[in-house]
XYZ file of C-alpha atoms in Angstrom:
744
model
C -66.968 -18.451 26.625
C -69.120 -18.269 23.563
C -70.721 -15.396 21.744
C -72.793 -15.833 18.733
C -74.884 -14.306 16.010
C -77.389 -15.694 13.552
C -76.091 -14.896 10.050
C -78.429 -15.491 7.166
C -75.682 -17.641 5.614
C -73.320 -19.930 7.459
C -70.088 -17.966 7.057
C -66.709 -19.634 6.711
C -63.638 -18.979 8.779
C -60.621 -21.184 9.218
C -59.934 -19.970 12.757
C -62.568 -19.707 15.444
C -62.528 -16.535 17.517
C -63.431 -16.208 21.169
C -64.606 -13.124 23.000
C -66.029 -12.560 26.425
C -69.808 -12.362 26.085
C -70.011 -9.256 28.255
C -67.069 -7.530 26.501
C -68.650 -8.283 23.146
C -71.925 -6.727 24.168
C -70.266 -3.552 25.360
C -67.948 -3.306 22.370
C -70.382 -3.871 19.528
C -73.860 -3.840 21.011
C -74.774 -7.025 19.135
C -76.232 -9.957 20.985
C -77.447 -12.352 18.351
C -75.433 -14.189 15.770
C -72.469 -16.489 15.673
C -69.228 -14.744 16.358
C -67.383 -18.057 16.559
C -67.628 -19.291 12.995
C -66.420 -22.519 11.515
C -67.017 -24.417 8.321
C -70.720 -24.866 7.777
C -72.191 -28.276 7.078
C -73.159 -28.126 4.308
C -73.057 -24.886 2.315
C -72.382 -23.891 -1.270
C -73.876 -26.234 -3.828
C -75.930 -28.123 -1.273
C -77.767 -24.950 -0.314
C -78.428 -24.102 -3.924
C -79.687 -27.626 -4.612
C -82.048 -27.713 -1.654
C -83.224 -24.101 -1.632
C -86.024 -24.698 -4.125
C -87.064 -28.092 -2.802
C -89.892 -28.763 -0.421
C -88.224 -30.926 2.177
C -89.705 -32.819 5.118
C -89.393 -30.947 8.432
C -85.981 -31.135 10.014
C -84.130 -32.317 6.911
C -82.668 -28.987 5.795
C -79.404 -29.717 7.585
C -77.722 -26.328 6.866
C -80.432 -24.520 8.802
C -79.617 -26.389 11.990
C -76.029 -27.603 12.054
C -72.556 -26.215 11.652
C -69.493 -28.353 12.314
C -66.387 -26.386 13.131
C -62.694 -27.176 12.559
C -62.304 -28.330 16.164
C -65.237 -30.745 15.635
C -67.495 -28.767 17.925
C -71.081 -28.538 16.709
C -73.128 -25.354 16.545
C -76.795 -26.262 16.659
C -79.742 -23.906 16.266
C -82.511 -25.242 18.492
C -86.060 -24.957 17.166
C -87.243 -24.759 20.789
C -86.585 -21.917 23.200
C -84.431 -22.479 26.269
C -85.937 -21.054 29.428
C -84.422 -23.231 32.127
C -86.219 -26.444 31.215
C -83.097 -28.004 29.662
C -84.220 -28.211 26.039
C -80.776 -27.228 24.701
C -79.262 -30.231 26.426
C -82.073 -32.566 25.378
C -81.802 -31.470 21.734
C -78.021 -31.970 21.818
C -78.552 -35.474 23.186
C -81.118 -36.387 20.546
C -79.255 -34.939 17.548
C -75.860 -35.950 18.929
C -76.999 -39.529 19.403
C -77.605 -40.042 15.700
C -74.796 -37.731 14.571
C -72.456 -39.628 16.914
C -71.198 -36.435 18.504
C -70.830 -35.970 22.243
C -73.498 -33.504 23.464
C -70.742 -31.784 25.458
C -69.245 -30.595 22.140
C -72.484 -28.784 21.176
C -72.907 -25.020 21.218
C -76.665 -24.536 21.187
C -78.567 -21.323 20.476
C -82.199 -20.444 19.871
C -83.027 -20.579 16.158
C -84.446 -17.505 14.399
C -87.950 -17.429 12.959
C -88.234 -19.584 9.851
C -90.440 -22.314 8.412
C -87.563 -24.814 8.444
C -87.734 -24.832 12.242
C -91.357 -25.990 12.376
C -90.334 -29.527 13.316
C -93.238 -30.552 15.539
C -95.506 -33.340 14.368
C -98.277 -30.751 14.085
C -96.219 -28.655 11.670
C -96.019 -25.850 14.204
C -93.233 -24.446 16.337
C -94.024 -23.466 19.882
C -92.204 -24.129 23.119
C -95.096 -24.968 25.399
C -97.588 -27.637 26.294
C -94.656 -29.920 27.158
C -94.475 -30.715 23.455
C -90.902 -29.949 22.416
C -89.184 -33.317 22.749
C -92.163 -35.599 22.324
C -93.374 -33.997 19.068
C -89.968 -33.656 17.412
C -88.081 -36.663 18.753
C -87.967 -38.735 15.571
C -87.485 -35.676 13.349
C -84.480 -34.450 15.317
C -82.939 -37.912 15.456
C -83.272 -38.068 11.669
C -81.548 -34.680 11.371
C -78.521 -36.044 13.211
C -78.531 -39.196 11.123
C -78.609 -37.205 7.860
C -75.611 -35.125 8.934
C -73.708 -38.255 9.954
C -74.461 -39.828 6.576
C -73.004 -36.793 4.806
C -69.830 -36.995 6.883
C -69.497 -40.672 6.002
C -69.925 -39.807 2.314
C -67.208 -37.149 2.611
C -64.892 -39.619 4.339
C -65.508 -42.285 1.696
C -64.407 -39.809 -0.983
C -61.394 -38.596 1.004
C -60.133 -42.119 1.736
C -61.261 -43.622 -1.573
C -63.043 -46.468 0.203
C -66.618 -47.778 0.110
C -68.988 -45.971 2.427
C -70.073 -49.300 3.891
C -66.545 -49.884 5.168
C -66.707 -46.873 7.453
C -68.147 -46.352 10.902
C -68.210 -43.499 13.362
C -67.066 -42.937 16.879
C -67.887 -39.733 18.720
C -66.613 -36.862 16.598
C -64.787 -38.934 13.982
C -65.084 -41.396 11.107
C -63.096 -44.639 11.332
C -61.860 -46.976 8.574
C -60.970 -50.166 10.420
C -59.243 -51.883 7.507
C -56.555 -49.198 7.178
C -56.688 -47.851 10.719
C -57.286 -44.332 9.383
C -59.528 -41.814 11.127
C -60.804 -38.397 10.139
C -62.362 -35.969 12.583
C -65.661 -34.324 11.830
C -63.837 -30.996 11.709
C -61.517 -32.305 9.006
C -64.452 -33.610 6.986
C -66.721 -30.582 7.247
C -65.119 -28.746 4.315
C -65.711 -31.771 2.060
C -69.213 -32.409 3.380
C -70.365 -28.842 2.919
C -70.995 -29.176 -0.814
C -72.711 -32.555 -0.691
C -76.458 -32.646 -1.265
C -78.622 -33.531 1.699
C -79.650 -37.165 1.208
C -83.339 -38.093 1.064
C -84.994 -38.438 4.446
C -85.514 -42.158 3.928
C -81.866 -42.744 3.051
C -80.860 -43.118 6.676
C -81.883 -45.539 9.387
C -82.030 -44.657 13.049
C -80.232 -46.399 15.878
C -81.622 -49.255 17.864
C -82.276 -47.777 21.334
C -80.116 -50.556 22.771
C -77.137 -48.814 21.128
C -77.790 -45.385 22.643
C -74.751 -43.643 24.116
C -76.464 -40.507 25.431
C -80.251 -40.726 25.149
C -81.580 -41.961 28.460
C -78.464 -40.837 30.354
C -78.113 -37.945 32.860
C -75.999 -35.804 30.525
C -74.686 -32.615 32.145
C -76.628 -29.440 31.344
C -74.986 -27.392 28.579
C -76.210 -24.072 29.977
C -75.086 -24.601 33.567
C -71.714 -22.864 33.242
C -72.944 -19.680 31.588
C -75.858 -19.348 33.980
C -73.835 -19.996 37.107
C -71.143 -17.505 36.051
C -73.526 -14.740 34.984
C -72.676 -14.972 31.286
C -76.099 -16.065 30.067
C -77.867 -13.372 28.045
C -81.563 -12.680 28.503
C -83.587 -9.997 26.750
C -83.097 -7.709 29.719
C -79.297 -7.923 29.107
C -79.385 -7.079 25.398
C -77.672 -3.959 24.074
C -77.116 -2.458 20.629
C -75.265 0.607 19.478
C -76.911 4.033 19.994
C -79.625 2.480 22.148
C -82.019 4.439 24.358
C -83.971 3.086 27.330
C -87.664 3.368 28.102
C -90.019 2.823 31.013
C -93.804 3.044 31.167
C -96.633 3.888 33.523
C -99.796 2.004 32.626
C -103.360 3.069 33.267
C -104.511 1.837 36.682
C -107.464 -0.022 35.149
C -107.717 -1.915 31.881
C -109.316 0.153 29.121
C -108.372 3.570 30.455
C -106.349 6.028 28.350
C -104.015 8.897 29.253
C -105.429 12.405 29.327
C -103.672 15.588 30.432
C -100.180 15.615 31.960
C -99.864 18.061 34.810
C -96.062 18.229 35.142
C -94.728 17.433 31.691
C -92.180 20.275 31.650
C -90.639 19.214 34.945
C -90.365 15.590 33.810
C -88.748 16.561 30.492
C -86.159 18.539 32.465
C -85.142 15.561 34.615
C -81.629 14.189 34.186
C -81.130 11.922 31.173
C -84.661 12.299 29.802
C -84.787 12.218 26.012
C -88.552 12.436 25.415
C -92.009 11.787 26.861
C -94.649 9.838 24.948
C -98.338 9.006 25.014
C -99.297 5.369 24.261
C -102.799 3.873 23.938
C -103.046 2.755 27.575
C -99.832 4.117 29.068
C -97.304 6.922 29.123
C -93.604 6.369 28.452
C -90.345 8.148 29.086
C -87.304 7.526 26.894
C -83.948 8.298 28.508
C -80.243 7.564 28.323
C -80.496 5.050 31.171
C -83.357 2.871 32.361
C -83.391 4.104 35.950
C -83.636 7.647 34.648
C -86.604 6.627 32.511
C -88.232 4.776 35.411
C -87.926 7.649 37.882
C -89.204 10.137 35.317
C -92.230 8.131 34.193
C -93.234 7.417 37.771
C -93.067 11.149 38.494
C -95.379 11.976 35.599
C -98.800 13.066 36.881
C -101.383 11.724 34.456
C -105.132 12.197 34.299
C -106.519 8.801 33.335
C -109.701 8.773 31.267
C -112.401 6.115 30.945
C -113.760 6.335 27.376
C -117.436 5.485 27.083
C -116.847 3.137 24.152
C -113.919 1.249 25.738
C -113.966 -2.259 27.191
C -113.231 -1.153 30.747
C -112.344 -3.076 33.843
C -115.248 -2.137 36.157
C -114.212 0.261 38.893
C -116.021 -1.886 41.471
C -114.668 -5.265 40.330
C -113.696 -7.570 43.199
C -112.265 -11.035 42.676
C -113.921 -12.251 45.882
C -117.289 -11.044 44.647
C -116.660 -12.638 41.263
C -115.893 -15.968 42.931
C -119.338 -15.871 44.539
C -120.892 -14.929 41.212
C -119.321 -17.981 39.582
C -120.462 -20.315 42.331
C -124.073 -19.090 42.053
C -124.336 -19.027 38.257
C -127.515 -20.828 37.148
C -127.694 -23.623 34.598
C -126.376 -27.089 33.869
C -123.706 -26.084 31.360
C -122.607 -27.345 27.969
C -121.366 -30.912 28.027
C -117.662 -31.602 27.532
C -117.784 -35.312 28.388
C -120.592 -37.775 29.037
C -120.414 -41.439 29.972
C -123.397 -43.579 30.906
C -126.558 -41.974 32.274
C -125.973 -39.545 35.130
C -129.623 -39.332 36.152
C -129.913 -43.118 36.298
C -126.710 -43.357 38.306
C -127.868 -40.798 40.839
C -131.255 -42.505 41.133
C -129.627 -45.861 41.797
C -127.245 -44.458 44.399
C -127.707 -45.255 48.070
C -126.315 -41.874 49.112
C -125.407 -38.668 47.335
C -123.215 -35.709 48.127
C -122.485 -32.367 46.544
C -119.915 -29.616 47.028
C -118.645 -26.491 45.306
C -114.911 -26.063 44.834
C -112.995 -22.973 43.826
C -109.675 -22.043 42.156
C -108.055 -18.623 42.241
C -106.548 -16.212 39.750
C -102.760 -16.562 39.522
C -100.012 -14.352 38.153
C -97.167 -15.772 36.112
C -94.645 -13.894 38.266
C -91.630 -15.043 36.256
C -88.204 -13.933 37.444
C -87.411 -11.731 34.415
C -89.863 -8.843 34.000
C -91.090 -8.141 30.445
C -88.667 -6.344 28.178
C -88.093 -5.750 24.479
C -85.411 -4.207 22.295
C -86.512 -2.765 18.941
C -84.292 -1.472 16.141
C -85.322 -0.181 12.709
C -82.509 -0.585 10.185
C -81.600 1.523 7.155
C -82.594 -1.311 4.813
C -86.194 -1.160 6.031
C -85.983 -4.154 8.326
C -87.085 -4.306 11.937
C -85.162 -6.325 14.501
C -86.694 -7.355 17.794
C -85.051 -8.999 20.774
C -87.983 -10.342 22.778
C -88.794 -13.148 25.207
C -91.097 -15.496 23.335
C -92.211 -19.102 23.100
C -93.076 -19.040 19.387
C -90.865 -16.944 17.055
C -92.975 -17.375 13.917
C -96.142 -16.510 15.840
C -94.553 -13.268 16.995
C -93.120 -12.518 13.567
C -96.636 -12.770 12.131
C -98.095 -10.613 14.887
C -95.419 -7.944 14.406
C -96.120 -7.936 10.666
C -99.840 -7.498 11.316
C -99.332 -4.598 13.713
C -96.621 -2.759 11.772
C -97.687 -3.427 8.189
C -94.205 -4.712 7.387
C -93.730 -7.876 5.396
C -92.715 -10.787 7.608
C -89.473 -11.105 5.627
C -88.525 -7.649 6.913
C -88.902 -8.681 10.558
C -86.128 -10.498 12.382
C -87.018 -12.031 15.726
C -84.134 -12.701 18.111
C -84.994 -15.081 20.943
C -82.641 -14.714 23.909
C -82.849 -17.100 26.836
C -86.086 -16.854 28.776
C -85.958 -15.766 32.403
C -89.097 -17.709 33.209
C -91.708 -19.637 31.232
C -95.075 -20.678 32.653
C -96.948 -19.734 29.461
C -96.232 -16.019 29.911
C -94.541 -15.479 26.544
C -97.260 -16.019 23.986
C -99.150 -13.315 22.078
C -101.339 -11.578 24.649
C -102.921 -8.299 23.635
C -102.023 -5.550 26.116
C -99.660 -7.743 28.117
C -96.569 -7.459 25.900
C -93.784 -4.877 26.026
C -92.655 -5.149 22.414
C -95.482 -3.162 20.716
C -94.563 -0.213 22.921
C -90.843 -0.648 22.164
C -91.547 -0.716 18.411
C -93.680 2.419 18.603
C -91.068 4.291 20.633
C -88.183 3.224 18.373
C -90.142 4.394 15.346
C -90.874 7.781 16.904
C -87.408 8.566 18.290
C -85.487 7.138 15.324
C -83.093 5.146 17.504
C -83.094 1.649 18.981
C -85.114 1.482 22.192
C -84.973 -1.081 24.970
C -88.096 -1.050 27.107
C -88.288 -2.785 30.475
C -91.480 -2.998 32.500
C -90.891 -2.543 36.216
C -92.185 -5.293 38.450
C -95.119 -3.054 39.381
C -96.100 -2.591 35.735
C -95.786 -6.317 35.105
C -98.197 -7.127 37.944
C -100.577 -4.505 36.570
C -100.637 -5.980 33.042
C -99.858 -9.679 33.456
C -102.356 -12.194 32.123
C -103.755 -14.616 34.686
C -104.682 -18.211 35.131
C -108.489 -18.363 35.144
C -110.669 -18.447 38.202
C -113.236 -21.240 38.359
C -116.010 -22.571 40.534
C -116.899 -26.227 40.048
C -120.133 -27.746 41.297
C -119.714 -31.457 42.019
C -122.363 -34.131 42.583
C -121.742 -37.800 43.287
C -123.890 -40.846 43.880
C -122.423 -43.740 45.911
C -123.331 -47.422 45.968
C -123.915 -49.626 49.039
C -120.153 -49.958 49.633
C -119.471 -46.239 49.285
C -117.980 -46.383 45.787
C -119.051 -43.785 43.211
C -121.697 -44.833 40.716
C -122.137 -41.379 39.248
C -120.162 -38.142 39.190
C -120.984 -34.729 37.760
C -118.684 -31.709 37.565
C -119.968 -28.392 36.198
C -117.227 -25.800 35.837
C -118.258 -22.151 35.796
C -115.345 -20.333 34.238
C -113.813 -18.688 31.220
C -111.108 -20.889 29.771
C -107.710 -19.393 28.917
C -108.199 -19.842 25.171
C -111.633 -18.222 25.456
C -110.096 -15.416 27.478
C -107.426 -14.733 24.873
C -109.976 -14.629 22.038
C -112.387 -12.578 24.159
C -115.372 -14.801 23.488
C -116.694 -18.329 23.591
C -115.954 -20.259 20.423
C -118.157 -22.583 18.442
C -116.702 -25.466 20.443
C -115.932 -25.747 24.127
C -112.485 -24.603 25.188
C -110.736 -27.868 26.167
C -108.314 -25.943 28.395
C -111.286 -24.948 30.585
C -112.142 -28.525 31.558
C -108.921 -30.526 31.098
C -108.203 -32.277 34.374
C -111.940 -32.820 34.860
C -112.322 -34.663 31.553
C -110.341 -37.658 30.411
C -110.067 -39.339 33.813
C -109.189 -43.035 33.869
C -111.279 -43.854 36.935
C -113.946 -46.482 36.320
C -117.064 -44.550 37.339
C -120.080 -45.821 35.327
C -121.969 -42.535 34.940
C -120.074 -39.293 34.378
C -121.053 -35.843 33.173
C -118.524 -32.995 32.814
C -119.822 -29.604 31.661
C -118.906 -25.928 31.484
C -120.944 -22.800 32.053
C -119.096 -20.045 30.202
C -118.809 -16.938 32.340
C -116.745 -14.103 30.930
C -114.859 -11.946 33.400
C -112.971 -8.658 33.060
C -109.542 -10.060 33.985
C -107.144 -10.776 31.097
C -106.371 -14.485 30.917
C -103.419 -16.492 29.656
C -101.906 -19.944 29.774
C -100.260 -20.984 33.052
C -98.014 -23.975 33.693
C -100.049 -27.143 33.043
C -102.978 -24.900 31.999
C -106.410 -26.244 33.030
C -104.894 -29.224 34.798
C -103.230 -26.927 37.331
C -106.613 -26.040 38.824
C -108.946 -28.825 37.718
C -106.904 -31.744 39.025
C -106.885 -30.007 42.415
C -110.661 -29.685 42.257
C -111.369 -33.215 41.037
C -108.855 -35.103 43.157
C -109.872 -33.235 46.304
C -113.532 -34.061 45.692
C -112.541 -37.691 45.113
C -111.120 -37.730 48.638
C -114.366 -36.197 49.856
C -116.160 -39.132 48.222
C -113.822 -41.501 50.078
C -114.601 -39.778 53.388
C -118.332 -39.914 52.737
C -118.166 -43.611 51.871
C -115.763 -44.381 54.756
C -113.142 -45.611 52.313
C -109.387 -45.237 52.273
C -108.544 -42.740 49.473
C -105.607 -44.802 48.226
C -107.687 -47.984 48.094
C -110.514 -46.075 46.414
C -108.191 -45.061 43.604
C -106.849 -48.590 43.249
C -110.407 -49.900 42.953
C -111.347 -47.293 40.352
C -108.202 -48.109 38.335
C -108.806 -51.851 38.301
C -107.822 -53.156 34.888
C -105.560 -50.176 34.152
C -102.136 -51.772 34.573
C -100.136 -48.619 33.805
C -101.824 -46.411 36.401
C -102.051 -49.190 38.967
C -98.304 -49.680 38.648
C -97.785 -45.938 39.017
C -99.918 -45.726 42.159
C -98.116 -48.654 43.753
C -94.795 -47.051 42.772
C -95.469 -43.789 44.588
C -96.649 -45.693 47.659
C -93.479 -47.782 47.607
C -91.370 -44.640 47.165
C -92.952 -43.155 50.294
C -92.229 -46.279 52.331
C -95.765 -47.589 52.032
C -99.143 -45.864 52.146
C -99.587 -44.331 55.579
C -102.496 -41.859 55.684
C -102.315 -40.962 59.357
C -102.643 -38.888 61.388
C -99.520 -40.130 63.154
C -96.720 -38.761 65.296
C -93.402 -38.317 63.477
C -89.972 -38.787 65.024
C -89.703 -35.056 65.739
C -92.926 -35.163 67.729
C -95.042 -33.396 65.104
C -98.487 -34.676 64.188
C -98.618 -35.481 60.498
C -100.810 -36.956 57.776
C -100.491 -37.870 54.126
C -102.581 -37.304 51.034
C -102.504 -38.838 47.573
C -103.524 -37.585 44.140
C -103.072 -38.449 40.470
C -103.018 -36.530 37.191
C -102.687 -37.347 33.500
C -101.632 -34.133 31.712
C -99.872 -33.773 28.369
C -99.498 -37.469 27.634
C -97.807 -38.293 30.940
C -99.102 -40.009 34.063
C -98.214 -38.761 37.546
C -99.014 -39.711 41.124
C -98.005 -37.791 44.243
C -98.100 -38.303 47.991
C -97.677 -35.342 50.337
C -96.780 -35.386 54.032
C -97.924 -32.363 56.066
C -98.147 -30.947 59.548
C -99.470 -27.704 61.018
C -96.911 -25.281 62.481
C -98.074 -22.022 64.050
C -101.333 -22.199 62.151
C -99.625 -22.698 58.773
C -99.406 -25.820 56.650
C -95.940 -27.310 56.601
C -95.286 -29.711 53.712
C -92.429 -31.952 54.762
C -92.169 -34.309 51.831
C -93.505 -34.853 48.355
C -93.060 -38.245 46.756
C -93.856 -38.282 43.055
C -93.860 -41.116 40.548
C -94.031 -40.097 36.910
C -94.490 -42.181 33.772
C -93.792 -40.229 30.555
C -93.492 -43.411 28.498
C -89.821 -42.863 27.690
C -87.290 -40.137 28.461
C -84.150 -38.472 27.110
C -82.396 -37.208 30.257
C -83.346 -38.506 33.726
C -81.484 -35.675 35.477
C -83.557 -33.081 33.614
C -86.740 -35.017 34.361
C -85.935 -35.033 38.070
C -85.118 -31.317 37.982
C -88.409 -30.610 36.223
C -90.327 -32.587 38.832
C -88.676 -30.550 41.593
C -89.494 -27.343 39.742
C -93.107 -28.350 39.235
C -93.445 -29.384 42.875
C -92.175 -25.961 43.964
C -94.726 -24.171 41.781
C -97.498 -26.549 42.812
C -96.748 -25.916 46.477
C -96.592 -22.192 45.865
C -100.072 -22.078 44.335
C -101.731 -24.328 46.906
C -100.127 -22.693 49.933
C -99.701 -19.017 49.064
C -100.325 -17.612 45.602
C -103.414 -15.643 44.675
C -104.004 -12.654 42.408
C -106.690 -10.578 44.071
C -108.568 -7.617 42.623
C -110.261 -4.793 44.482
C -111.846 -1.680 42.945
C -110.903 -2.916 39.487
C -107.181 -3.075 40.240
C -104.784 -5.815 41.318
C -104.056 -5.697 45.038
C -100.471 -6.885 44.566
C -98.031 -4.858 42.502
C -94.934 -6.723 43.691
C -93.920 -9.784 45.651
C -94.590 -8.112 49.004
C -98.335 -8.648 48.492
C -98.021 -11.610 46.145
C -96.011 -14.111 48.207
C -94.406 -17.039 46.458
C -92.960 -20.143 48.075
C -89.798 -19.265 50.047
C -86.939 -21.783 50.293
C -87.810 -22.361 53.951
C -91.177 -23.854 52.956
C -89.961 -26.068 50.116
C -90.584 -29.753 50.713
C -88.082 -32.556 50.391
C -88.808 -34.203 47.038
C -88.238 -37.796 46.006
C -88.834 -38.839 42.407
C -89.321 -42.173 40.699
C -89.299 -42.270 36.893
C -91.132 -45.138 35.238
C -90.550 -45.792 31.551
C -93.551 -47.891 30.617
C -92.790 -47.773 26.896
C -96.044 -45.950 26.188
C -96.027 -43.095 23.685
C -93.667 -40.366 24.881
C -95.379 -37.695 26.966
C -94.358 -34.284 28.252
C -92.118 -33.434 31.178
C -92.221 -29.744 32.113
C -95.879 -29.475 33.098
C -97.131 -32.977 34.042
C -95.528 -33.184 37.530
C -97.413 -30.109 38.813
C -101.177 -30.900 38.885
C -101.052 -33.833 41.336
C -99.181 -31.820 43.983
C -101.851 -29.308 45.161
C -104.578 -31.937 45.700
C -102.153 -34.293 47.451
C -101.349 -31.473 49.888
C -105.011 -30.494 50.335
C -106.025 -34.105 50.928
C -103.289 -34.511 53.539
C -104.409 -31.346 55.320
C -108.026 -32.524 55.319
C -107.021 -35.825 56.871
C -104.863 -34.103 59.479
C -107.315 -31.392 60.508
C -110.694 -32.880 59.680
C -111.396 -29.668 57.770
C -112.422 -30.170 54.156
C -110.233 -28.127 51.747
C -112.263 -26.865 48.792
C -110.221 -23.900 47.580
C -106.722 -22.486 47.224
C -104.571 -20.981 48.645
C -104.434 -22.595 52.084
C -103.198 -19.315 53.561
C -106.865 -18.286 53.556
C -107.716 -21.051 56.032
C -107.391 -20.873 59.801
C -105.681 -23.966 61.161
C -104.906 -22.580 64.611
């Protein structure tokens, strides 16, 4: 069992120490930092020599790696682990070039710091399925630099030429003398060597890979399966108080008079009661005491005249109709050919309006934050986040502290989905900081599930007006899609920018189908609901809309939807191969309806998506049981170009399928009278295990530029399901979730 902190220097200790993670938390209250310390690689002179240099990203070896006397490797990951397997992938990539078995790695989230901005863009965020694909070469080079330093140390120790040495996992070998030195034995010598120039090392030929491309066992599986993994909600520090909040029922409202303040202050364990900009808070010795007290507080909520208020009569159903009826042709995001000419030349035309719903993030771990002001003027925060430097900058802006005085700890995330970026009004940490400052003690704030549903940001709602013109054979000559929506980036900024928000139309734009005349546009329509990024962002809704309308085109032209896609992809070898692969995986394209072995009447649907540099194709098999859609199987073929760990890829596909099924079958965030209808999972159903489909995955490594993994498998799933249902029932599916339809 491993416990660890993040010291500003890599400390030295000849003997590693081991403590139970839970015992350590209770004994000291510290959750971040390496408790098990070995001999850093490198420290001392090397740090002094490199401290003033401007080095290429990922070459400041001391910031990332520590090799211990037992040859285990402590690695600080620049990307946040939240169940997607990035710790394991990073260990594989770095370990491959270091020549160290990934199983010997102890991986932790790195603190905020410029040295961890290793993405090709110069940024550091864990999102957009960018982690591996934008740091792959950089992180391989990091491992190679560390290996080179160990070889240099061994050459000195053995008094032999460096060229006469080679490595095997965890050790350096001198074949001529038969001598070997473990990495742990060499670390003390390597620690004072300067980091070699980035171009001093060469990377392995992929044909020599030991671990990249292999289904290496997940490094975090043991701690998670035994309850030892630490999330923000688990964090404790000495002398800590707990806090809970009650938010205003509508966005923009502020607390007025409290009718029973004295009674609440007298409740067991209550330390203090506080007024926040849009909430009230109770600080107590225990969280349940704080929760019960704050929920008992009777607050008069005010609606300031100058505030940006959620309208008291806002209805998401009404807003959906408003979007669908918005006038105008929109601002163009993509144009190919001449739409008017294509429609004029068409033998037949068709049009339809499609709709996507608001969605909650609904991650397993509710928002929480632990804030501690220290005697030296620093502020420490333990917060769930996907971008430590982004949060460090935001904390500095809000508190007035210099960024150097703010230490961001990044525990494991209990759910991703784009929830943990900087969203004004949807984060717990500003409240925790304010409360810690006022009470003079560390404060851990946890939002109840009800408060999370009240303040979560949402995936946008959209209405898309489609038009298509078909030729004599029923194939599309022209296609127009006008999306009426507010994109997530526009929603976060609160306004439309100088340029169109690409996240509003991705999944409508950039299609590989050979349609001569295409026009994709957006009509910006601001709504009162707070928006945020959601897994696969615009693709999660727009691929459903586009791919479902493509099937409607096939129906109108009396064409098979699979053959239609093949025809439109003619000349695109990569996507043609992918489409054939998913058909082969499913046992051959079989649209139906047909009678299955169990006597049920079934049909299949197909869809494709190209998000985040990866290509995906899915086939869904469905039936109707007691008026509900039953998805029996999902076959998905995915081509990310190249991969690091096929087991993680398959797990990510299964995860994305589950979320894709959940949104198409069940999920919807509804608003009535300016408030969310659902405040917990009783009114916001998510996919239960009983409705999960059997999933089969085929990974194709085409050799194209590496794409993402976490988000790309999702967008093709909802339209594949909708298209299957349409074929089975004869009822055209133009919106989600399917629970709104009557299939009895």
